[in-house]
Structures are given as structure tokens and as C-alpha cells.
PDB file of C-alpha atoms and ligand atoms in Angstrom:
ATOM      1  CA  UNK A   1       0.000   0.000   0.000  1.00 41.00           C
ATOM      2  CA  UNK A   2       2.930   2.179   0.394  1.00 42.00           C
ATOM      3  CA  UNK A   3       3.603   2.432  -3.520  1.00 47.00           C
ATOM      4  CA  UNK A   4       0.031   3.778  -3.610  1.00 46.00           C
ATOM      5  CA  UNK A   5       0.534   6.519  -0.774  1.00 57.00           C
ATOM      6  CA  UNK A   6       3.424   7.317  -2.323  1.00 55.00           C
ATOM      7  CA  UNK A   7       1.720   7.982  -5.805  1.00 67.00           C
ATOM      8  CA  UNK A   8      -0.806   9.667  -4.378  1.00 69.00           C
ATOM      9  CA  UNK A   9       2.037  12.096  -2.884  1.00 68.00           C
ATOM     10  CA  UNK A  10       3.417  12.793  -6.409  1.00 72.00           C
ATOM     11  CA  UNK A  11      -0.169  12.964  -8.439  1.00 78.00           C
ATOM     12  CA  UNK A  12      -1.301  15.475  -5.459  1.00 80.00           C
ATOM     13  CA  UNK A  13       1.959  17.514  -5.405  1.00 83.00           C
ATOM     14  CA  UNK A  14       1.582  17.760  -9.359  1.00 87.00           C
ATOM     15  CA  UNK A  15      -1.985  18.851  -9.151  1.00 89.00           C
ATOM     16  CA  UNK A  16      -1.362  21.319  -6.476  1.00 90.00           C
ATOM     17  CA  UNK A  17       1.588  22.714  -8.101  1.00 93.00           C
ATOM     18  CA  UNK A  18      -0.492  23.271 -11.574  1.00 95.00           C
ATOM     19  CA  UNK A  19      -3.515  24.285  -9.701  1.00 96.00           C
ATOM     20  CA  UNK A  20      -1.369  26.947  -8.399  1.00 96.00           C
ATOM     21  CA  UNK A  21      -0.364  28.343 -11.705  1.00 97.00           C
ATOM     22  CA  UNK A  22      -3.880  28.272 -12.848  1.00 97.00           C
ATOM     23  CA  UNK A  23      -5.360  30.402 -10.170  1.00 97.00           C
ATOM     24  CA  UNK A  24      -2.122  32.935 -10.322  1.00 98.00           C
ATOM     25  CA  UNK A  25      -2.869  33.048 -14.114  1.00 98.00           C
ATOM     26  CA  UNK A  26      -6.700  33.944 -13.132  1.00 97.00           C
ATOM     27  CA  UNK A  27      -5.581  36.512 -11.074  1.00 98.00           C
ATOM     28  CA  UNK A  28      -3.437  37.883 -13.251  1.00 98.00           C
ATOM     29  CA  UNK A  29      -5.773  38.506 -15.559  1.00 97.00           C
ATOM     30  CA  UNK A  30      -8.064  39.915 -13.284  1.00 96.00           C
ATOM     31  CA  UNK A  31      -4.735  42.713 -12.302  1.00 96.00           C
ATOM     32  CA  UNK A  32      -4.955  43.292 -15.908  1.00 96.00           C
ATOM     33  CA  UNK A  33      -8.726  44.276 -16.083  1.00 95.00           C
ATOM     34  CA  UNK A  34      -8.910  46.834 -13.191  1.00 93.00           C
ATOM     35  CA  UNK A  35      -5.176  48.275 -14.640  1.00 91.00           C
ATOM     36  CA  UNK A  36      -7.123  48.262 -18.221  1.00 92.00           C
ATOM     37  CA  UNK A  37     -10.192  50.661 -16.285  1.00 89.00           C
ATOM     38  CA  UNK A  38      -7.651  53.701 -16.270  1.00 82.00           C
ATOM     39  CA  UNK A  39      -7.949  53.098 -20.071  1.00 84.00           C
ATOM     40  CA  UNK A  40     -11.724  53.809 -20.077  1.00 87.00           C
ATOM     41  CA  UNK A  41     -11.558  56.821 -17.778  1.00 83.00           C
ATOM     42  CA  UNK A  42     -12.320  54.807 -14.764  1.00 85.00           C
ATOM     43  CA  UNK A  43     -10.974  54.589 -11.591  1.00 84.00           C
ATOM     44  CA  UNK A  44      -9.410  50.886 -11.238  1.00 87.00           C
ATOM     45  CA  UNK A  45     -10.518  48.790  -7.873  1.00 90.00           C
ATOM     46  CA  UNK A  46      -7.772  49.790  -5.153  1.00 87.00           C
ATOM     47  CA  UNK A  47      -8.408  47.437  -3.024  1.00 89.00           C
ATOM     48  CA  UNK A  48      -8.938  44.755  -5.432  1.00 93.00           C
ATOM     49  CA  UNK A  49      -5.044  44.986  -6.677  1.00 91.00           C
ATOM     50  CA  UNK A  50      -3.832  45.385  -3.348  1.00 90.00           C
ATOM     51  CA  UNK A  51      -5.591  41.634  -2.341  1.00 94.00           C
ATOM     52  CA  UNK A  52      -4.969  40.384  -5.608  1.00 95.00           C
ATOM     53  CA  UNK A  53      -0.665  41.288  -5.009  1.00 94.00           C
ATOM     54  CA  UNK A  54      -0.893  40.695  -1.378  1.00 94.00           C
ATOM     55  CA  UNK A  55      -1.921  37.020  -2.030  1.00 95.00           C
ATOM     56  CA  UNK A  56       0.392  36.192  -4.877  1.00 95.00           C
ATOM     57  CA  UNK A  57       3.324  37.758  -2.882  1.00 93.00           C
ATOM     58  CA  UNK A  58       2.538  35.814   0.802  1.00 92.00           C
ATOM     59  CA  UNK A  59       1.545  32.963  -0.913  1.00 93.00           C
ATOM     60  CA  UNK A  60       4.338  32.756  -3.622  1.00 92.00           C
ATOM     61  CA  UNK A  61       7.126  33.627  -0.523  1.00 87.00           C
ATOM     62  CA  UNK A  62       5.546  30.948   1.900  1.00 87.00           C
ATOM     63  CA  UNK A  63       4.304  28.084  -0.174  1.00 90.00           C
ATOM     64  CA  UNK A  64       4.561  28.255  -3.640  1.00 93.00           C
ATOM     65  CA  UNK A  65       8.339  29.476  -4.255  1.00 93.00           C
ATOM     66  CA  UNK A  66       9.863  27.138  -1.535  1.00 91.00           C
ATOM     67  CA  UNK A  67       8.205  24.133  -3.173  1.00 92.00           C
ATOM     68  CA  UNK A  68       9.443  24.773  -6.624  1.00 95.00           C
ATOM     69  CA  UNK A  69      12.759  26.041  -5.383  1.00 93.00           C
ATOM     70  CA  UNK A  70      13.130  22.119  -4.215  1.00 94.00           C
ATOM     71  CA  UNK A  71      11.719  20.805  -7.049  1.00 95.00           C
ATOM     72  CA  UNK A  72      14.250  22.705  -9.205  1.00 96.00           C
ATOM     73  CA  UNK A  73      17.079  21.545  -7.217  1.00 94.00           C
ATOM     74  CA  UNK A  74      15.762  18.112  -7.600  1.00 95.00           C
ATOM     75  CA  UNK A  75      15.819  18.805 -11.487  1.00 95.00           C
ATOM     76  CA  UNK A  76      19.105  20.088 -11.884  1.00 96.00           C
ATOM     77  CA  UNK A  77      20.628  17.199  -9.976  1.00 93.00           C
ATOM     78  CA  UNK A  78      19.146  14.633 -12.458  1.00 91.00           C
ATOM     79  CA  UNK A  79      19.312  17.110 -15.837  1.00 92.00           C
ATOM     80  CA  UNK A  80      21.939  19.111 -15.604  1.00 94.00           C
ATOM     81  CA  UNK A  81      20.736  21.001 -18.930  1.00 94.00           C
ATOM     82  CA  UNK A  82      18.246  22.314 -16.898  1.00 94.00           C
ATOM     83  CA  UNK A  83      20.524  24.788 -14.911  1.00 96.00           C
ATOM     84  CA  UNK A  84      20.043  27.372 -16.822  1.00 96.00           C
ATOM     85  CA  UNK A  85      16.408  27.370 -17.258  1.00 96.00           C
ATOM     86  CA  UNK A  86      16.123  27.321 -13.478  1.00 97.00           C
ATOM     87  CA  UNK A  87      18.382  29.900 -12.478  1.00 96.00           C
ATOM     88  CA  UNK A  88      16.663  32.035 -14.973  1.00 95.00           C
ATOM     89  CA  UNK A  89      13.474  31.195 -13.177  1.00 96.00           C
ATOM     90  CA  UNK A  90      15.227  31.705  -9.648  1.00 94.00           C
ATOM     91  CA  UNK A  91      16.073  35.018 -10.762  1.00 93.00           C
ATOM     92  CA  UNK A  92      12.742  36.032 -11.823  1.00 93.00           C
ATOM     93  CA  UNK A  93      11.254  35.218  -8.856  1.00 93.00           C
ATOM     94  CA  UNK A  94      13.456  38.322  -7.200  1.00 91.00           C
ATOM     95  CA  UNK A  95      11.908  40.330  -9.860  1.00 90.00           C
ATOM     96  CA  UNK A  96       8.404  38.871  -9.088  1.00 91.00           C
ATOM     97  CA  UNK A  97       9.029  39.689  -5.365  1.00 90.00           C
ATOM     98  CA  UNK A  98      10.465  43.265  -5.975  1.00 91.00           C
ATOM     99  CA  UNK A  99       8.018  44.597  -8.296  1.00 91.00           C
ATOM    100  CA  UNK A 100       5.431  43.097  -6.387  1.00 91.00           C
ATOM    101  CA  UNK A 101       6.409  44.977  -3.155  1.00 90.00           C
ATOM    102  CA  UNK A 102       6.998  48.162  -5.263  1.00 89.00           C
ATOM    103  CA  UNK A 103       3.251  47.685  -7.005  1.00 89.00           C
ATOM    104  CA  UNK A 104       1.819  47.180  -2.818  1.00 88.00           C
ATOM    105  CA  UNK A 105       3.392  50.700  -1.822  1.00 85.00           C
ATOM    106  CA  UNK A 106       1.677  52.120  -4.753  1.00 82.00           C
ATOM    107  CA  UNK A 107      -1.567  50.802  -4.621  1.00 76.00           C
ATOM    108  CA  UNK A 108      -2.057  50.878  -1.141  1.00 74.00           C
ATOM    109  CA  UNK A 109      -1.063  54.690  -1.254  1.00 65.00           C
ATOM    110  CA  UNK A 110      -3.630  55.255  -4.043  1.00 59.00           C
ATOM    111  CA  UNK A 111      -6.063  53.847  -1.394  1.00 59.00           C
ATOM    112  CA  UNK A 112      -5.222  56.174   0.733  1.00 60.00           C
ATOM    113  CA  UNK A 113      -5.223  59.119  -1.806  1.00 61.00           C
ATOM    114  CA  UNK A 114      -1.426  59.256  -1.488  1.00 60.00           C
ATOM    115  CA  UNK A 115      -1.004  60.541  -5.539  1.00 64.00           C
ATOM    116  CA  UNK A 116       1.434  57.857  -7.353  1.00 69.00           C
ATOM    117  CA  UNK A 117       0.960  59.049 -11.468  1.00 75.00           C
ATOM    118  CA  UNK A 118      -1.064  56.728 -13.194  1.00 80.00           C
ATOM    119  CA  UNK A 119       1.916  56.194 -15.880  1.00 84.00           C
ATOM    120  CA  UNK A 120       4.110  54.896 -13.285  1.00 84.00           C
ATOM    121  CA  UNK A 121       1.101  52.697 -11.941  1.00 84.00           C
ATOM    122  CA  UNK A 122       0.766  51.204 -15.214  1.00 89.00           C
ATOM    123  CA  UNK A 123       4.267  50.729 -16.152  1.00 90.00           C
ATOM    124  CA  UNK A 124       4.908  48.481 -12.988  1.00 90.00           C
ATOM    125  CA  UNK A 125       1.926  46.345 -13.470  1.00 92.00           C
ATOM    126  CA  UNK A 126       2.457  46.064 -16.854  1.00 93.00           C
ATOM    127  CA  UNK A 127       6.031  44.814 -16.330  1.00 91.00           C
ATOM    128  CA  UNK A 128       4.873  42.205 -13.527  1.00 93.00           C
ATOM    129  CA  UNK A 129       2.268  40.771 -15.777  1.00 96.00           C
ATOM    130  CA  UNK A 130       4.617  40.711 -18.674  1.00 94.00           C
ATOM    131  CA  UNK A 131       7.341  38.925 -16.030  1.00 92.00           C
ATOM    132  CA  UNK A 132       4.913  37.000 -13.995  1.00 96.00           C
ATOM    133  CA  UNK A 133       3.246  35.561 -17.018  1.00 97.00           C
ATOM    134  CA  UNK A 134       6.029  34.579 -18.961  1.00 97.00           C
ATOM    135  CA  UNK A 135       6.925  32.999 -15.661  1.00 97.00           C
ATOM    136  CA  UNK A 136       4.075  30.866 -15.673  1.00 98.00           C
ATOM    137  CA  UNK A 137       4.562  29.465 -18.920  1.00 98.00           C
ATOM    138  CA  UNK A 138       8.613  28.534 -18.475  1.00 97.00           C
ATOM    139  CA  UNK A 139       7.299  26.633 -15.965  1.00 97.00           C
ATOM    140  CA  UNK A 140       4.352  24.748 -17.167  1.00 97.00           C
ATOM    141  CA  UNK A 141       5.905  23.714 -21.053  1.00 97.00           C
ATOM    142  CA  UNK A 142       9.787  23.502 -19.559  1.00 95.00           C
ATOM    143  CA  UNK A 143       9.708  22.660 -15.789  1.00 96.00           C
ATOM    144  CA  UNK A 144       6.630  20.691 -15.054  1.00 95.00           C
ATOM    145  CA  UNK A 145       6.709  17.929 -17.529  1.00 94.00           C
ATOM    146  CA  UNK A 146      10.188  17.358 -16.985  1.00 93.00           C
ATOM    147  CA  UNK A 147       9.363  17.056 -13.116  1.00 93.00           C
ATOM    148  CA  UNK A 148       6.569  14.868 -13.838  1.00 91.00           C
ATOM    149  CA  UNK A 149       9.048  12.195 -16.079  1.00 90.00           C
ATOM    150  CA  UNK A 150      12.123  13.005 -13.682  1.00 89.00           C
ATOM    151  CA  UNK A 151      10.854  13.577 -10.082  1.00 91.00           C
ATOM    152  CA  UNK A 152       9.846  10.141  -8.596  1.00 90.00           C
ATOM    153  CA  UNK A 153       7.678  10.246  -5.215  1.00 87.00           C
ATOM    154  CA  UNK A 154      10.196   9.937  -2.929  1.00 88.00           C
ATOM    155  CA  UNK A 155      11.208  13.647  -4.485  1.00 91.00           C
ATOM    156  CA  UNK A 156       7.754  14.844  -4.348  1.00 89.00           C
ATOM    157  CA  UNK A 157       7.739  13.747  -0.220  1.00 86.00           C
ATOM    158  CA  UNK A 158      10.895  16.239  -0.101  1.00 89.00           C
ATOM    159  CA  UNK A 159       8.634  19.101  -1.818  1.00 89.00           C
ATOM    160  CA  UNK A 160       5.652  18.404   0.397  1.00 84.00           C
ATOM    161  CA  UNK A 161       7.483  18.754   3.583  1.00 84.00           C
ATOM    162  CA  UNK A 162       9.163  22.249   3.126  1.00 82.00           C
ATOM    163  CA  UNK A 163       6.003  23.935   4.034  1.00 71.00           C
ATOM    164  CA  UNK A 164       3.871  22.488   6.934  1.00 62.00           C
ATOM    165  CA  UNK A 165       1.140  25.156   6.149  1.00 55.00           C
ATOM    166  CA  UNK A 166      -0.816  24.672   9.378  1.00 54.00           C
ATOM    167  CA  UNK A 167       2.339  24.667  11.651  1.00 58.00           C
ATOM    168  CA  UNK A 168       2.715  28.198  10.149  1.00 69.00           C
ATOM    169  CA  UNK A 169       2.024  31.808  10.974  1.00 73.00           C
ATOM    170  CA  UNK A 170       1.959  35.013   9.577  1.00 72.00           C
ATOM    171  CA  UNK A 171       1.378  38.145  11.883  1.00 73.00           C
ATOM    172  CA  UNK A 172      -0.483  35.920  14.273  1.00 77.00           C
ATOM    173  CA  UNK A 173      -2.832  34.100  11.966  1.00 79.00           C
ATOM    174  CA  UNK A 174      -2.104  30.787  10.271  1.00 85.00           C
ATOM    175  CA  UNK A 175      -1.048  30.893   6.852  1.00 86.00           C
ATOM    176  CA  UNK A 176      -4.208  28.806   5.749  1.00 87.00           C
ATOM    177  CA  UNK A 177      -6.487  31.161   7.205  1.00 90.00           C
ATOM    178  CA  UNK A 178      -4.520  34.031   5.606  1.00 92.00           C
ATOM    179  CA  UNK A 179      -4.990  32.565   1.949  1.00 93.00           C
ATOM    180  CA  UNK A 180      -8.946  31.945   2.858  1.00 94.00           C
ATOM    181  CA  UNK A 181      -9.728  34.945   3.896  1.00 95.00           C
ATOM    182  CA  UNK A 182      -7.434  36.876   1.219  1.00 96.00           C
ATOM    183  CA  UNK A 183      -9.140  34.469  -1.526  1.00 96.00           C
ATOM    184  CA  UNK A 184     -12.348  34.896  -0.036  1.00 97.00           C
ATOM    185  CA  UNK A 185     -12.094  39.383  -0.194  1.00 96.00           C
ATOM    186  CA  UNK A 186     -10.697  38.499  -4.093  1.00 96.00           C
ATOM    187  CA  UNK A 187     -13.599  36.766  -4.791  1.00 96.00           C
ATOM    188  CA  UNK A 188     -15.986  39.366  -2.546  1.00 95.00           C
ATOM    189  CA  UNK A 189     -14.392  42.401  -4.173  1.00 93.00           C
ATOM    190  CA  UNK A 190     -14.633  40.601  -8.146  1.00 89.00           C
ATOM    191  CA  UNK A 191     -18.159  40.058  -7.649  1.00 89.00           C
ATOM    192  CA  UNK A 192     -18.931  43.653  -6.538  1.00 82.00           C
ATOM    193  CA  UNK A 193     -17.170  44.594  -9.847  1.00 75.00           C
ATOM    194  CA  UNK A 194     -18.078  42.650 -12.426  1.00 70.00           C
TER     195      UNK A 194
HETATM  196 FE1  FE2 B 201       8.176  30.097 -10.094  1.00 78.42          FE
HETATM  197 FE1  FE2 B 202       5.407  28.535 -10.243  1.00 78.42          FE
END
């Protein structure tokens, strides 16, 4: 029975690692709608972008980067070819995590009325969508089907264990009730909108 667990592991690891992607691409795309109101003369959703960053920054640092940053290890040890791929990737995700603190101080100043020019708005979030979805795809044609031939489940057991989500915290609160409740004002604040 320990052959199945052990598939499980990898098939569930897989899944949650695409699942991922699939939800950052959503709200991506969502970024790129309330960044696209300025175009129509209306005032973009604050608050929305500032959940929408908030989540893929916490959630990217905390669960999402660690995991991959073992799974790439993982990679390069068995393809060697792939070094290069991944330290590109590595390297974007310091991109990923500076824009995305630079697009926060901006658009939760706007909020407050603090006056950041819209050019310089949309510049920034055009350059993490640009980044952050050409991240996305590296990943899912280069990285992910490689992983899935390469990575066996004892590999994916070493990814699953880097973040114990319930043993952590952020600011008090557990990281799994941080993600609800940031998911849950996404999906409050989208509805309002659309
Ligand atoms: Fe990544
Ligand atoms: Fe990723």
C-alpha cells in the first residue's frame, strides 16, 4: 500500500503545483482588467489589486516558491541542462518579489489618496504581468513535464514537507487562514465589480 501513498504524494503535489499556476494566471488577468479601467476613464478597484498582489506575494514567498525552489534543485541534480532554465526562473522570482512589493506601496497609497501618477502605476503592473506571465509558462511547457518524467515520489515527499502550512504563521494568523480569507475578499471584491 505504500507504492500507492506514495503515488498519491506525487499525483497530489503535481496537481497542487499546476492548480497553483492556474489560479495565479486567473488573477493575473483579473490585475490586468482593473489596470485596463484607467484606459476607459475609470478609476481601477484599489483594493482589489492590493488583495490580488498581497496574495500572490505571501503565498508565492511561503508556499509556492519554496516548493518549486526544491523541485528545481531536484531537477538540476538529475538534468543538468536544466541549470540554466532554473536559475533564470530563480532570478525572476526576485523580480516577481520586488516589483510586487513596489506595485503594494503604490496601490495601497492610491487607497489612501497618497497621488502615485497613473503612468508609473501602469508601467509596474504592466512589467509584472509581462514577467509573472512569462513565468508561468517557463514553468508549465519547460519545468513541469520534466518534473513529472524526472521527479519520482520519494522527491515529491521532499517538496511536500518544506512547508507544513498549518504549523505556520503570519502576523499571528495561520497561513491557511490568511490565503482563505485573502481568496475569499478576491472573490468578494470581483463580484462587486463585475
Ligand atoms: Fe516560479
Ligand atoms: Fe510557479
Amino acid at each position: 500500500m505504500r507504492t500507492f501513498s506514495l503515488d498519491n504524494h506525487m499525483n497530489n503535489a503535481i496537481s497542487d503545483w499546476h492548480t497553483d499556476h492556474l489560479y495565479f494566471a486567473h488573477l493575473l488577468d483579473l490585475l490586468q482588467k482593473q489596470v485596463g479601467s484607467f484606459f476607459e476613464g475609470k478609476q481601477p478597484n484599489y483594493r482589489l489589486i492590493a488583495k490580488i498582489v498581497e496574495y500572490m506575494r505571501d503565498y508565492g514567498d511561503r508556499v509556492h516558491h519554496p516548493r518549486e525552489d526544491v523541485a528545481f534543485s531536484l531537477l538540476v541534480e538529475r538534468y543538468p541542462d536544466m541549470q540554466l532554465v532554473v536559475n533564470r526562473l530563480l532570478q525572476e522570482h526576485q523580480v516577481i518579489a520586488e516589483t510586487s512589493a513596489q506595485l503594494l506601496e503604490h496601490f495601497n497609497g492610491a487607497e489612501l489618496d497618497v497621488i502615485t501618477p497613473r503612468d508609473v502605476l501602469v508601467a509596474l503592473a504592466a512589467v509584472y504581468l509581462a514577467y509573472y506571465r512569462n513565468h508561468l509558462s517557463t514553468e508549465e511547457k519547460l519545468v513541469i513535464p520534466r518534473a513529472v518524467k524526472m521527479l519520482n515520489a520519494e522527491d515529491w515527499a521532499k517538496v511536500d514537507v518544506v512547508v507544513p502550512a498549518s504549523a505556520q504563521s503570519l502576523r499571528g494568523i495561520s497561513l491557511q487562514e490568511h490565503f482563505e480569507t485573502l481568496r475569499k475578499q478576491i472573490h468578494d471584491e470581483e463580484r462587486l465589480d463585475s
